[in-house]
Coordinates of C-alpha atoms in Angstrom, one line a residue:
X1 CA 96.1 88.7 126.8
X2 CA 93.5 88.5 124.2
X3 CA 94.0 91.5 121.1
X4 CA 90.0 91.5 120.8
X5 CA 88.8 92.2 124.4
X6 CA 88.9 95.3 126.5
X7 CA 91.5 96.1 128.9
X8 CA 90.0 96.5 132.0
X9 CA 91.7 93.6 133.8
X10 CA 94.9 94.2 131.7
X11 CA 95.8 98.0 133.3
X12 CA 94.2 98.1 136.7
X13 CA 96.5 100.7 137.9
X14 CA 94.6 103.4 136.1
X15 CA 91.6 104.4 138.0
X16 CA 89.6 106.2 135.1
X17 CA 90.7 103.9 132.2
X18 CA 87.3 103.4 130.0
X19 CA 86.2 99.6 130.8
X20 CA 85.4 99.5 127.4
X21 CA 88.2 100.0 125.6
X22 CA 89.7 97.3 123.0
X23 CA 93.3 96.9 123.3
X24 CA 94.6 96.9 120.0
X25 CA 93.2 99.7 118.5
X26 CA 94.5 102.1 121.3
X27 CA 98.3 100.8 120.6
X28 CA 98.0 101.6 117.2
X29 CA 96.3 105.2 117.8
X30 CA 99.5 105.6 120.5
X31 CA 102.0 104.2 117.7
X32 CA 100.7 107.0 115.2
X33 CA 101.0 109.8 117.6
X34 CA 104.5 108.4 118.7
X35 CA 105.2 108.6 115.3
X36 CA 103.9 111.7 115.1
X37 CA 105.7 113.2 117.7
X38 CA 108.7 112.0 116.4
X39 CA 108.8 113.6 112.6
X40 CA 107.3 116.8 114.3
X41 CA 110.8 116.7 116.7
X42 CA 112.7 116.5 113.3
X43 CA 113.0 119.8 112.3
X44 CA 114.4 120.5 116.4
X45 CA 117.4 118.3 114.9
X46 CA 117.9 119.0 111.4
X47 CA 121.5 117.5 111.0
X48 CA 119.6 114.2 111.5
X49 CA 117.5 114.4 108.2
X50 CA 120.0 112.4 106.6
X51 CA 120.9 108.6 107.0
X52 CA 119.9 106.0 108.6
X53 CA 117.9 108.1 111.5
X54 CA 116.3 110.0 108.4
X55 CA 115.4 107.6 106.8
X56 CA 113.7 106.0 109.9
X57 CA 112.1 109.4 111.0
X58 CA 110.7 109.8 106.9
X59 CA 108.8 106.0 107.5
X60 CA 107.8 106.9 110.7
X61 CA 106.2 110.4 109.5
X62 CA 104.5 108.6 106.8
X63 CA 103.2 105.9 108.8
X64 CA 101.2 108.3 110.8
X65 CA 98.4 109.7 109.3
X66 CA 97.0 106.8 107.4
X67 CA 97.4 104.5 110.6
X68 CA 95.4 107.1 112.3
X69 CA 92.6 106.9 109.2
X70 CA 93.0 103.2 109.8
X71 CA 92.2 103.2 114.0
X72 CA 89.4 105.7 112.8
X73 CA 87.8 102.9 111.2
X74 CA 88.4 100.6 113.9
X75 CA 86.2 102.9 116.7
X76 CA 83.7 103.6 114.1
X77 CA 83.2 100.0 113.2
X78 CA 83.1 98.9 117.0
X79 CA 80.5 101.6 118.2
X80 CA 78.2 100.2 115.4
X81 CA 79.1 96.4 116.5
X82 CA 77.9 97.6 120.5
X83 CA 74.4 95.9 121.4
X84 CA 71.9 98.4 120.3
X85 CA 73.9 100.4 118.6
X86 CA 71.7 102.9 116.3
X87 CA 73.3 103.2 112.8
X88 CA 71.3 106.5 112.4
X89 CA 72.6 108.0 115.6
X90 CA 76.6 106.9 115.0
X91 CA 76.3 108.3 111.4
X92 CA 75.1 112.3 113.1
X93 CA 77.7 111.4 116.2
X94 CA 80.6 111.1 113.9
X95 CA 79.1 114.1 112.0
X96 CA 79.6 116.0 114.8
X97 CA 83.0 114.1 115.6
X98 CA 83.8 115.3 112.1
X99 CA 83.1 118.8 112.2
X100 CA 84.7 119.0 115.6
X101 CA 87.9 117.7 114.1
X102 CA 87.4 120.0 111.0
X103 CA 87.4 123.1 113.4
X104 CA 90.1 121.9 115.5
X105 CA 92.3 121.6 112.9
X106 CA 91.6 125.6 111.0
X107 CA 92.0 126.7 114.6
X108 CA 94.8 124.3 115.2
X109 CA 96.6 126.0 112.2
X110 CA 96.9 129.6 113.0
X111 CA 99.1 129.0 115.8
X112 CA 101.9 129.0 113.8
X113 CA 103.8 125.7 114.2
X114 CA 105.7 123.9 111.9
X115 CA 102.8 120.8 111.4
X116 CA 100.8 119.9 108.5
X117 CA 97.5 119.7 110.1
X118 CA 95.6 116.5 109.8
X119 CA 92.5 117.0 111.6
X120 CA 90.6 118.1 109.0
X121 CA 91.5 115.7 107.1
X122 CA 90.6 113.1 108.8
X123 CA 87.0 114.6 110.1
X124 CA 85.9 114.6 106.6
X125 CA 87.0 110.8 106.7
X126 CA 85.3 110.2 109.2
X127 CA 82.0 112.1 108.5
X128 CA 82.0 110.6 105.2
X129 CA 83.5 106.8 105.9
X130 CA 80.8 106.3 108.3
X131 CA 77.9 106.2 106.7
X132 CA 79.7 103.1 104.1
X133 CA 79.6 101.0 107.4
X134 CA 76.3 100.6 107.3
X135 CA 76.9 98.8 104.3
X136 CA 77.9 94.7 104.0
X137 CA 81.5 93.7 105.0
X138 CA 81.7 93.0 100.9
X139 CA 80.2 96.3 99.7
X140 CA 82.5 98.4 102.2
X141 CA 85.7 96.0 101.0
X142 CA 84.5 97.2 96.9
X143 CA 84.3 100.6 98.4
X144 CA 87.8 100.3 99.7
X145 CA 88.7 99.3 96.8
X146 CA 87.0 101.5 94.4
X147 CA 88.6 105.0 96.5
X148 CA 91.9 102.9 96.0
X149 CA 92.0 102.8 92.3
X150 CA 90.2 106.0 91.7
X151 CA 91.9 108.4 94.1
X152 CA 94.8 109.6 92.4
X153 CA 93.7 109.7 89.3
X154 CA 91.0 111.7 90.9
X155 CA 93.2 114.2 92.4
X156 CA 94.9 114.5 89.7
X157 CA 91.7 115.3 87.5
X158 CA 90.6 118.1 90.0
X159 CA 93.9 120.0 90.1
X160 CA 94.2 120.2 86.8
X161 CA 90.0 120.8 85.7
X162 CA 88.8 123.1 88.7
X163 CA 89.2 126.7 88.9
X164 CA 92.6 127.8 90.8
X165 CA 90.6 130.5 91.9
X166 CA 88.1 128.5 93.2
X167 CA 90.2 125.7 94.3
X168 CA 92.8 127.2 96.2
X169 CA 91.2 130.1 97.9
X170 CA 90.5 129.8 101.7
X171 CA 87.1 129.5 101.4
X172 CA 84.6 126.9 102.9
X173 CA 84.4 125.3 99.5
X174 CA 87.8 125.5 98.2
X175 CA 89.2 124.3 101.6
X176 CA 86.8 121.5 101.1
X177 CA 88.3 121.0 97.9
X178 CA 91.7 121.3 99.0
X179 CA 91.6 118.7 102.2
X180 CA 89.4 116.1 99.6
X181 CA 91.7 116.0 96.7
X182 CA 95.1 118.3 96.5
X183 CA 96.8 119.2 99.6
X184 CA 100.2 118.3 99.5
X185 CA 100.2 116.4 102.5
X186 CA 96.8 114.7 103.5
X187 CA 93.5 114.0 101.1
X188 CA 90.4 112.4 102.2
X189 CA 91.1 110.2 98.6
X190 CA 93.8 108.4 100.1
X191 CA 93.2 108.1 104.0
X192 CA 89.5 106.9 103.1
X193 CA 90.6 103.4 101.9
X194 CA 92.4 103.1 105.3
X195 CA 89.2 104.3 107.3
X196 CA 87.0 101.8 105.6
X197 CA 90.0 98.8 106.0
X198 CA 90.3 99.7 109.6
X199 CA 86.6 99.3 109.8
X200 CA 86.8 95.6 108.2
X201 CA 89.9 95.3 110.3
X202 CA 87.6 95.3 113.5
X203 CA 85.0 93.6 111.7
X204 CA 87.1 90.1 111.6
X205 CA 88.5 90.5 114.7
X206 CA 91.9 90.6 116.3
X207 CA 93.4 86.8 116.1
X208 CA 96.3 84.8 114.8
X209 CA 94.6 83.1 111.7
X210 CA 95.6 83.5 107.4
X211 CA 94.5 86.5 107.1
X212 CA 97.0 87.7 109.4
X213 CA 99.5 86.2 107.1
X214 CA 98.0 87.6 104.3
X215 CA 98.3 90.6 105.7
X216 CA 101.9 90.1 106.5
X217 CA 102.8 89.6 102.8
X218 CA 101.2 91.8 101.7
X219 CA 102.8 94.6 104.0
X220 CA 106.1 92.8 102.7
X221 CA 105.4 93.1 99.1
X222 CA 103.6 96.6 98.9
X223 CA 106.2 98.6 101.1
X224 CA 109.4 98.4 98.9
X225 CA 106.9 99.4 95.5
X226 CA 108.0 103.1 95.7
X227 CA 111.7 102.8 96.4
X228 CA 112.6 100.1 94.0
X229 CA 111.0 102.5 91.8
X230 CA 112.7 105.4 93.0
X231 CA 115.7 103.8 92.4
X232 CA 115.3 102.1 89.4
X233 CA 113.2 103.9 87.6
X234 CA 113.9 107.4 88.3
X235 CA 109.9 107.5 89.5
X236 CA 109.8 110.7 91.5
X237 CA 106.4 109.2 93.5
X238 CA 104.5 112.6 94.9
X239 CA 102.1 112.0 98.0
X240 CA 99.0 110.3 97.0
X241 CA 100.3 108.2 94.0
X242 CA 99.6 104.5 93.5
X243 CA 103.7 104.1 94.2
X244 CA 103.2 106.3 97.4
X245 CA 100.1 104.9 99.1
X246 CA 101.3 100.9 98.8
X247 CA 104.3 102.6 100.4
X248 CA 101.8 103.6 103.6
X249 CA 100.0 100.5 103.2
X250 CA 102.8 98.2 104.4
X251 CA 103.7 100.3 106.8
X252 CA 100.4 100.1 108.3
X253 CA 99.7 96.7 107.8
X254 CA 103.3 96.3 109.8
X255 CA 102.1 98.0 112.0
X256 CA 99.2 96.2 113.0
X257 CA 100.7 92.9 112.0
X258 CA 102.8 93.4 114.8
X259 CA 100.8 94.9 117.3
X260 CA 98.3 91.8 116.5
X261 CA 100.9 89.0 117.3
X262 CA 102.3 90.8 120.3
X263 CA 98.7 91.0 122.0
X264 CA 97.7 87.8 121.7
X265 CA 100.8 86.2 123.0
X266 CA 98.6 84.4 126.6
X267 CA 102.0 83.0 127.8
X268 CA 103.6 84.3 131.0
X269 CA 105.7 85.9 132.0
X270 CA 105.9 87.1 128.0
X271 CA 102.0 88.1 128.3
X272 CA 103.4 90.6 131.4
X273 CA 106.5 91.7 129.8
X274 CA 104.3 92.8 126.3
X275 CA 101.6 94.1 128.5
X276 CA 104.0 97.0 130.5
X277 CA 105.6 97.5 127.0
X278 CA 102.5 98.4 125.3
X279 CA 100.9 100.4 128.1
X280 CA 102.7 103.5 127.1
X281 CA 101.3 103.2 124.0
X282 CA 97.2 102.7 125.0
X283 CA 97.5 105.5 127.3
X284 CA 98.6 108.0 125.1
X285 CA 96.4 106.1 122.1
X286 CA 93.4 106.5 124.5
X287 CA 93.7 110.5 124.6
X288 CA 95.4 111.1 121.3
X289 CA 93.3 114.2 120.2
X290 CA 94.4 116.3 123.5
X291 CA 97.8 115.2 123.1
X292 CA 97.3 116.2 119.7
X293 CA 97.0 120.0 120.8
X294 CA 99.5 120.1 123.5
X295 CA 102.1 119.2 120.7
X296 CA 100.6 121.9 118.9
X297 CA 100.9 124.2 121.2
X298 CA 104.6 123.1 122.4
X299 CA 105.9 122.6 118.3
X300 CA 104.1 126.3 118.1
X301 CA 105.8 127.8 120.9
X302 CA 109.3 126.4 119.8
X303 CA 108.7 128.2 116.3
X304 CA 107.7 131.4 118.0
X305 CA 111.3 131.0 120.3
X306 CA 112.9 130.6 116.3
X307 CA 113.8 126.9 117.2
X308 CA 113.7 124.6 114.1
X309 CA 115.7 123.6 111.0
X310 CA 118.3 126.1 111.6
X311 CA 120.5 124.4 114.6
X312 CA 120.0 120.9 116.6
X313 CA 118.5 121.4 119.6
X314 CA 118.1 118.3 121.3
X315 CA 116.5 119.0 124.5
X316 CA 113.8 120.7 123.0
X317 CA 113.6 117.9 120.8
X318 CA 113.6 115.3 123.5
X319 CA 110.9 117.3 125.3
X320 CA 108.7 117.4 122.4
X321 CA 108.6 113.5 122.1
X322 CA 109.2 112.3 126.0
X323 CA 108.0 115.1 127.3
X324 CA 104.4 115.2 125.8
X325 CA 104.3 111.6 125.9
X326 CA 105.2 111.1 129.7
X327 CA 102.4 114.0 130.5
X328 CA 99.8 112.0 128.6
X329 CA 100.8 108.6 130.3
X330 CA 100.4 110.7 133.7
X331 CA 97.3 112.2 132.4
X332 CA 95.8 108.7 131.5
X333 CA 97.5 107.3 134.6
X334 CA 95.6 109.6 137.4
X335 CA 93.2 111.6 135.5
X336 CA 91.8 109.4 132.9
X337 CA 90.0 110.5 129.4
X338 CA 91.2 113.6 127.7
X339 CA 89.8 117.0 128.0
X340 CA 89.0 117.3 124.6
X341 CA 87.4 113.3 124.1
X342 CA 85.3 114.3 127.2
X343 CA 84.1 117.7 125.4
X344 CA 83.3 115.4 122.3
X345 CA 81.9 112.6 124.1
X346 CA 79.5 115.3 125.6
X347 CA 78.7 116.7 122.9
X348 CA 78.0 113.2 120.9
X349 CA 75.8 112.3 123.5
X350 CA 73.0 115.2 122.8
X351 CA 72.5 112.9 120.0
X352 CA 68.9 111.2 121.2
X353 CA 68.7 107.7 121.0
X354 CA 65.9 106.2 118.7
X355 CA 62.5 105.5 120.0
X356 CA 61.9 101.5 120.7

């Protein structure tokens, strides 16, 4: 099984699976909405918040988001590597991908569930972190690096210098404001270094080589920053700090560490073994904006029912995660691509192509 080809010969059994679809980046897109699923069930069990399953639930929530900036990257950076591929016309179709996301997500928030909304987050990501991959492998890798260092000291310049009035009111430009640098949960600042890393990411390739080690290590050394200074320091690390994004970046380099080695073990029957374990994940990584809004729509109607972070309730909790999950591996299984990527892929496609 090789981590950098597409999985047509790898899942036959589905009979609309997208022949063009690259394996690794769809296991990582189904990780992050497993995970996702998972610390949106939390509240459905709140005696659980504590220990050792709390403490597994809290990585697992924070491993989402940016992993999902990081597979962005990926799918931007492989439609620009097709044959052919316009940069001009992937730059407007991720506009449009962006602005979708962006209206998915305000809609997506007035149904009154207990989620911290990411879409829009990551649409301005995407609409902005697109245009950088026309650049060099090394200028996008400086850019990277330049949103790295600067972010939270950015967001922490705009909080305290812009107007509260201005910045805080739900308006187009203070929501802009809001998703960019201070929401206490997602900012374009810190999910955009992911985007652009995915993006390199794809760029190199899927393999066994040193930079996979590097990668390694570096997940090893970066993830225990913010608790050994937690602990020993006192350092109470808010979302988007220096402490707090290592913290997501060896999570997510984990992640995809392990995701790497596991598809490119050839040897059967391990190959076969690793291939039914991940298919679970590809298949609900392959339509993970409609799964997306069904858990939406079931966290939603739990919270209108009053269920959450009063009592456990474990079957709704258990149908929140294997529930949603099973219906997108059914959905993938004998339907094929999402509702809501076929309204966007139609919609991308009114793009024209360039004249030859």
């Amino acid at each position: 099984m090789d981590a950098t080809t597409t999985v047509s010969r790898a899942a036959p059994t589905a009979p609309r699976l997208q022949p063009d679809r690259v394996l690794v980046p769809d296991v990582l897109r189904g990780i992050a909405i497993v995970a996702m699923l998972i610390a949106h069930a939390l509240p459905l069990v709140p005696s659980l918040r504590g220990g050792a399953i709390g403490f597994a639930a809290a990585n697992v929530n924070d491993l989402a988001s940016p992993l999902f900036a990081l597979v962005m990257g990926m799918s931007a950076a492989l439609v620009l590597a097709r044959p052919g591929a316009s940069g001009g016309r992937v730059v407007v179709q991720n506009l449009i991908r962006g602005a979708v996301l962006v209206a998915l997500g305000v809609w997506l928030g007035g149904w009154g569930s207990w989620i911290a909304i990411v879409l829009p987050h990551l649409g301005l990501t995407l609409a902005l972190g697109t245009p950088i991959l026309l650049l060099r492998s090394r200028l996008v890798a400086l850019a990277a690096a330049v949103v790295l260092v600067a972010g939270a000291p950015l967001n922490a310049a705009v909080a305290a210098g812009a107007d509260p009035t201005v910045l805080y009111a739900r308006t187009p430009v203070g929501l802009v404001l809001q998703w960019s640098f201070v929401d206490p949960h997602y900012r374009l600042t810190n999910l955009l270094p992911f985007f652009l890393l995915g993006a390199l990411l794809l760029r190199h390739g899927f393999r066994r080589d040193r930079l996979l080690a590097v990668l390694a290590v570096v997940a090893v050394l970066a993830y225990p920053v913010r608790p050994v200074l937690e602990r020993l320091v006192g350092l109470d690390s808010v979302s988007g700090s220096y402490p707090d994004t290592l913290h997501d970046l060896g999570l997510v380099l984990a992640a995809d560490v392990a995701v790497v080695l596991l598809a490119t073990v050839r040897r059967r029957p391990a190959s076969a073994v690793i291939a039914a374990v991940l298919t679970p994940f590809r298949a609900v990584g392959s339509l993970a904006l409609s799964v997306y809004l069904l858990q939406v729509a079931v966290v939603a109607a739990f919270a209108a029912r009053g269920l959450g972070y009063v009592v456990d309730t474990p079957g709704a909790a258990l149908l929140l995660v294997l529930g949603v999950w099973a219906v997108a591996v059914l959905w993938w299984r004998f339907v094929g691509r999402g509702p809501v990527e076929w309204l966007i892929g139609r919609l991308t496609r009114l793009v024209p192509a360039p004249r030859r």
